[in-house]
């Protein structure tokens, strides 16, 4: 039996070229798979994030309160119906205490709001569904009309306002600002009338406004969107190359400042090219816990 020697220069050259072609082919296949994932699979792949948020001196009646957050739908009829239907079905299965919608329902034409609300109005929570404006909503839509449309669908719409609840005998304030980017947010008006002893869940579309809110008082939990978590992130590193105004400091996830907490959602939809990478659509379920 003859054994081919790998020390043979011709054989070694052939082997090396073959390995190069194999590596290149694998690289091309991997790149094609990543592109296919980013454009066709991930934008429609809903994920659920579950996180406990520890809150100092949280009243016992609020311990374990579950809040579902959804943000940045940028709804496009025909393209996003299936994804939003998935969102609604998952929310209904969760049987949440509160639902928070943190803005950017549209990207352009406000006529998409009624078909979107026809889906969202099927959601409910024990203590209500609350919404605020995003910058795209403020730029493209008529604020007063949008507020009426949401409230007709059973969703409380807050613009520099708060709603004070009593849950198991304990107070909880839901406070929502106007959008920040060219809007007229007013923390003083938003927080007006809220007792010092009442925990606050603040809905603010742009996350970097967290610093302005916490300059007024402790915010037990602020919920924001706006950044889409970067929309496309570097895998493993979690780095988001693309940043947006008012979403540069806090891009995704849980942040704290003193006794205040912020959670920034990856959102549901996309803006610009319909693409996501290492950053799929998100329903965030946040459980308030006593620290």
mmCIF file of N, CA and C in Angstrom, residues 53-59 62 67 171-173 191 194-202 210 213-214 217-223 254-263 288-289:
data_model
loop_
_atom_site.group_PDB
_atom_site.id
_atom_site.type_symbol
_atom_site.label_atom_id
_atom_site.label_comp_id
_atom_site.label_asym_id
_atom_site.label_seq_id
_atom_site.Cartn_x
_atom_site.Cartn_y
_atom_site.Cartn_z
ATOM 1 N N UNK A 53 -37.244 43.875 38.871
ATOM 2 C CA UNK A 53 -36.673 45.189 39.173
ATOM 3 C C UNK A 53 -36.810 45.419 40.675
ATOM 4 N N UNK A 54 -35.689 45.491 41.350
ATOM 5 C CA UNK A 54 -35.684 45.669 42.800
ATOM 6 C C UNK A 54 -35.865 47.149 43.140
ATOM 7 N N UNK A 55 -36.866 47.424 43.971
ATOM 8 C CA UNK A 55 -37.231 48.803 44.284
ATOM 9 C C UNK A 55 -37.218 49.002 45.792
ATOM 10 N N UNK A 56 -36.481 49.987 46.218
ATOM 11 C CA UNK A 56 -36.345 50.287 47.639
ATOM 12 C C UNK A 56 -37.681 50.767 48.209
ATOM 13 N N UNK A 57 -38.048 50.213 49.364
ATOM 14 C CA UNK A 57 -39.256 50.612 50.093
ATOM 15 C C UNK A 57 -40.522 50.479 49.247
ATOM 16 N N UNK A 58 -40.573 49.464 48.431
ATOM 17 C CA UNK A 58 -41.773 49.204 47.638
ATOM 18 C C UNK A 58 -42.887 48.711 48.554
ATOM 19 N N UNK A 59 -44.073 49.326 48.519
ATOM 20 C CA UNK A 59 -45.179 48.856 49.355
ATOM 21 C C UNK A 59 -45.500 47.394 49.079
ATOM 22 N N UNK A 62 -47.576 46.164 46.095
ATOM 23 C CA UNK A 62 -47.023 46.258 44.746
ATOM 24 C C UNK A 62 -45.931 45.223 44.492
ATOM 25 N N UNK A 67 -45.527 44.175 34.856
ATOM 26 C CA UNK A 67 -45.787 45.197 33.844
ATOM 27 C C UNK A 67 -45.242 44.709 32.505
ATOM 28 N N UNK A 171 -50.692 52.950 46.923
ATOM 29 C CA UNK A 171 -50.741 53.854 45.771
ATOM 30 C C UNK A 171 -49.662 53.528 44.743
ATOM 31 N N UNK A 172 -49.990 53.805 43.478
ATOM 32 C CA UNK A 172 -49.022 53.730 42.386
ATOM 33 C C UNK A 172 -49.418 54.767 41.351
ATOM 34 N N UNK A 173 -48.453 55.611 40.965
ATOM 35 C CA UNK A 173 -48.715 56.633 39.952
ATOM 36 C C UNK A 173 -48.086 56.220 38.628
ATOM 37 N N UNK A 191 -45.533 65.090 36.915
ATOM 38 C CA UNK A 191 -45.483 64.524 38.269
ATOM 39 C C UNK A 191 -46.375 65.271 39.261
ATOM 40 N N UNK A 194 -48.572 64.010 42.697
ATOM 41 C CA UNK A 194 -48.191 62.668 43.146
ATOM 42 C C UNK A 194 -47.558 62.766 44.527
ATOM 43 N N UNK A 195 -48.082 62.025 45.469
ATOM 44 C CA UNK A 195 -47.556 62.033 46.826
ATOM 45 C C UNK A 195 -46.098 61.586 46.846
ATOM 46 N N UNK A 196 -45.357 62.156 47.773
ATOM 47 C CA UNK A 196 -43.950 61.789 47.940
ATOM 48 C C UNK A 196 -43.802 60.304 48.264
ATOM 49 N N UNK A 197 -44.808 59.737 48.902
ATOM 50 C CA UNK A 197 -44.753 58.334 49.314
ATOM 51 C C UNK A 197 -45.261 57.361 48.253
ATOM 52 N N UNK A 198 -45.727 57.904 47.135
ATOM 53 C CA UNK A 198 -46.273 57.035 46.086
ATOM 54 C C UNK A 198 -45.177 56.631 45.113
ATOM 55 N N UNK A 199 -44.992 55.342 44.871
ATOM 56 C CA UNK A 199 -44.061 54.932 43.815
ATOM 57 C C UNK A 199 -44.539 55.440 42.456
ATOM 58 N N UNK A 200 -43.588 55.694 41.561
ATOM 59 C CA UNK A 200 -43.900 56.228 40.236
ATOM 60 C C UNK A 200 -43.361 55.284 39.163
ATOM 61 N N UNK A 201 -44.231 54.922 38.234
ATOM 62 C CA UNK A 201 -43.808 54.296 36.988
ATOM 63 C C UNK A 201 -43.968 55.362 35.910
ATOM 64 N N UNK A 202 -42.848 55.805 35.334
ATOM 65 C CA UNK A 202 -42.866 56.872 34.331
ATOM 66 C C UNK A 202 -42.699 56.287 32.939
ATOM 67 N N UNK A 210 -34.240 60.296 31.308
ATOM 68 C CA UNK A 210 -34.198 59.721 32.661
ATOM 69 C C UNK A 210 -33.506 60.678 33.628
ATOM 70 N N UNK A 213 -35.846 63.486 34.606
ATOM 71 C CA UNK A 213 -36.922 63.025 35.489
ATOM 72 C C UNK A 213 -36.403 62.796 36.909
ATOM 73 N N UNK A 214 -35.261 62.153 37.032
ATOM 74 C CA UNK A 214 -34.735 61.843 38.368
ATOM 75 C C UNK A 214 -34.171 63.077 39.059
ATOM 76 N N UNK A 217 -37.334 63.914 41.270
ATOM 77 C CA UNK A 217 -37.631 62.998 42.369
ATOM 78 C C UNK A 217 -37.163 61.599 41.965
ATOM 79 N N UNK A 218 -37.154 60.686 42.913
ATOM 80 C CA UNK A 218 -36.864 59.295 42.565
ATOM 81 C C UNK A 218 -37.972 58.766 41.656
ATOM 82 N N UNK A 219 -37.563 58.086 40.607
ATOM 83 C CA UNK A 219 -38.505 57.428 39.704
ATOM 84 C C UNK A 219 -38.286 55.933 39.888
ATOM 85 N N UNK A 220 -39.241 55.289 40.530
ATOM 86 C CA UNK A 220 -39.041 53.886 40.872
ATOM 87 C C UNK A 220 -38.808 53.027 39.626
ATOM 88 N N UNK A 221 -39.503 53.384 38.537
ATOM 89 C CA UNK A 221 -39.266 52.664 37.284
ATOM 90 C C UNK A 221 -39.672 53.550 36.117
ATOM 91 N N UNK A 222 -38.695 53.879 35.264
ATOM 92 C CA UNK A 222 -39.001 54.570 34.012
ATOM 93 C C UNK A 222 -38.901 53.555 32.875
ATOM 94 N N UNK A 223 -39.902 53.573 32.004
ATOM 95 C CA UNK A 223 -39.922 52.697 30.840
ATOM 96 C C UNK A 223 -39.775 53.541 29.583
ATOM 97 N N UNK A 254 -31.589 47.401 31.585
ATOM 98 C CA UNK A 254 -31.844 47.948 32.913
ATOM 99 C C UNK A 254 -30.687 48.830 33.361
ATOM 100 N N UNK A 255 -31.033 50.027 33.826
ATOM 101 C CA UNK A 255 -30.045 50.974 34.354
ATOM 102 C C UNK A 255 -30.570 51.521 35.675
ATOM 103 N N UNK A 256 -29.668 51.944 36.537
ATOM 104 C CA UNK A 256 -30.068 52.527 37.820
ATOM 105 C C UNK A 256 -29.329 53.839 38.055
ATOM 106 N N UNK A 257 -29.982 54.691 38.820
ATOM 107 C CA UNK A 257 -29.356 55.928 39.297
ATOM 108 C C UNK A 257 -29.904 56.173 40.703
ATOM 109 N N UNK A 258 -29.066 55.948 41.706
ATOM 110 C CA UNK A 258 -29.551 56.033 43.070
ATOM 111 C C UNK A 258 -30.635 55.003 43.294
ATOM 112 N N UNK A 259 -31.799 55.453 43.735
ATOM 113 C CA UNK A 259 -32.929 54.556 43.974
ATOM 114 C C UNK A 259 -33.888 54.505 42.790
ATOM 115 N N UNK A 260 -33.479 55.060 41.660
ATOM 116 C CA UNK A 260 -34.325 55.082 40.465
ATOM 117 C C UNK A 260 -33.876 54.014 39.476
ATOM 118 N N UNK A 261 -34.857 53.491 38.725
ATOM 119 C CA UNK A 261 -34.606 52.437 37.746
ATOM 120 C C UNK A 261 -35.115 52.856 36.372
ATOM 121 N N UNK A 262 -34.397 52.420 35.348
ATOM 122 C CA UNK A 262 -34.786 52.653 33.959
ATOM 123 C C UNK A 262 -34.685 51.340 33.201
ATOM 124 N N UNK A 263 -35.709 51.043 32.382
ATOM 125 C CA UNK A 263 -35.602 49.927 31.450
ATOM 126 C C UNK A 263 -35.878 50.450 30.050
ATOM 127 N N UNK A 288 -41.994 44.120 39.565
ATOM 128 C CA UNK A 288 -41.512 44.973 40.646
ATOM 129 C C UNK A 288 -41.344 44.140 41.915
ATOM 130 N N UNK A 289 -40.168 44.234 42.507
ATOM 131 C CA UNK A 289 -39.840 43.469 43.713
ATOM 132 C C UNK A 289 -39.272 44.391 44.786
#
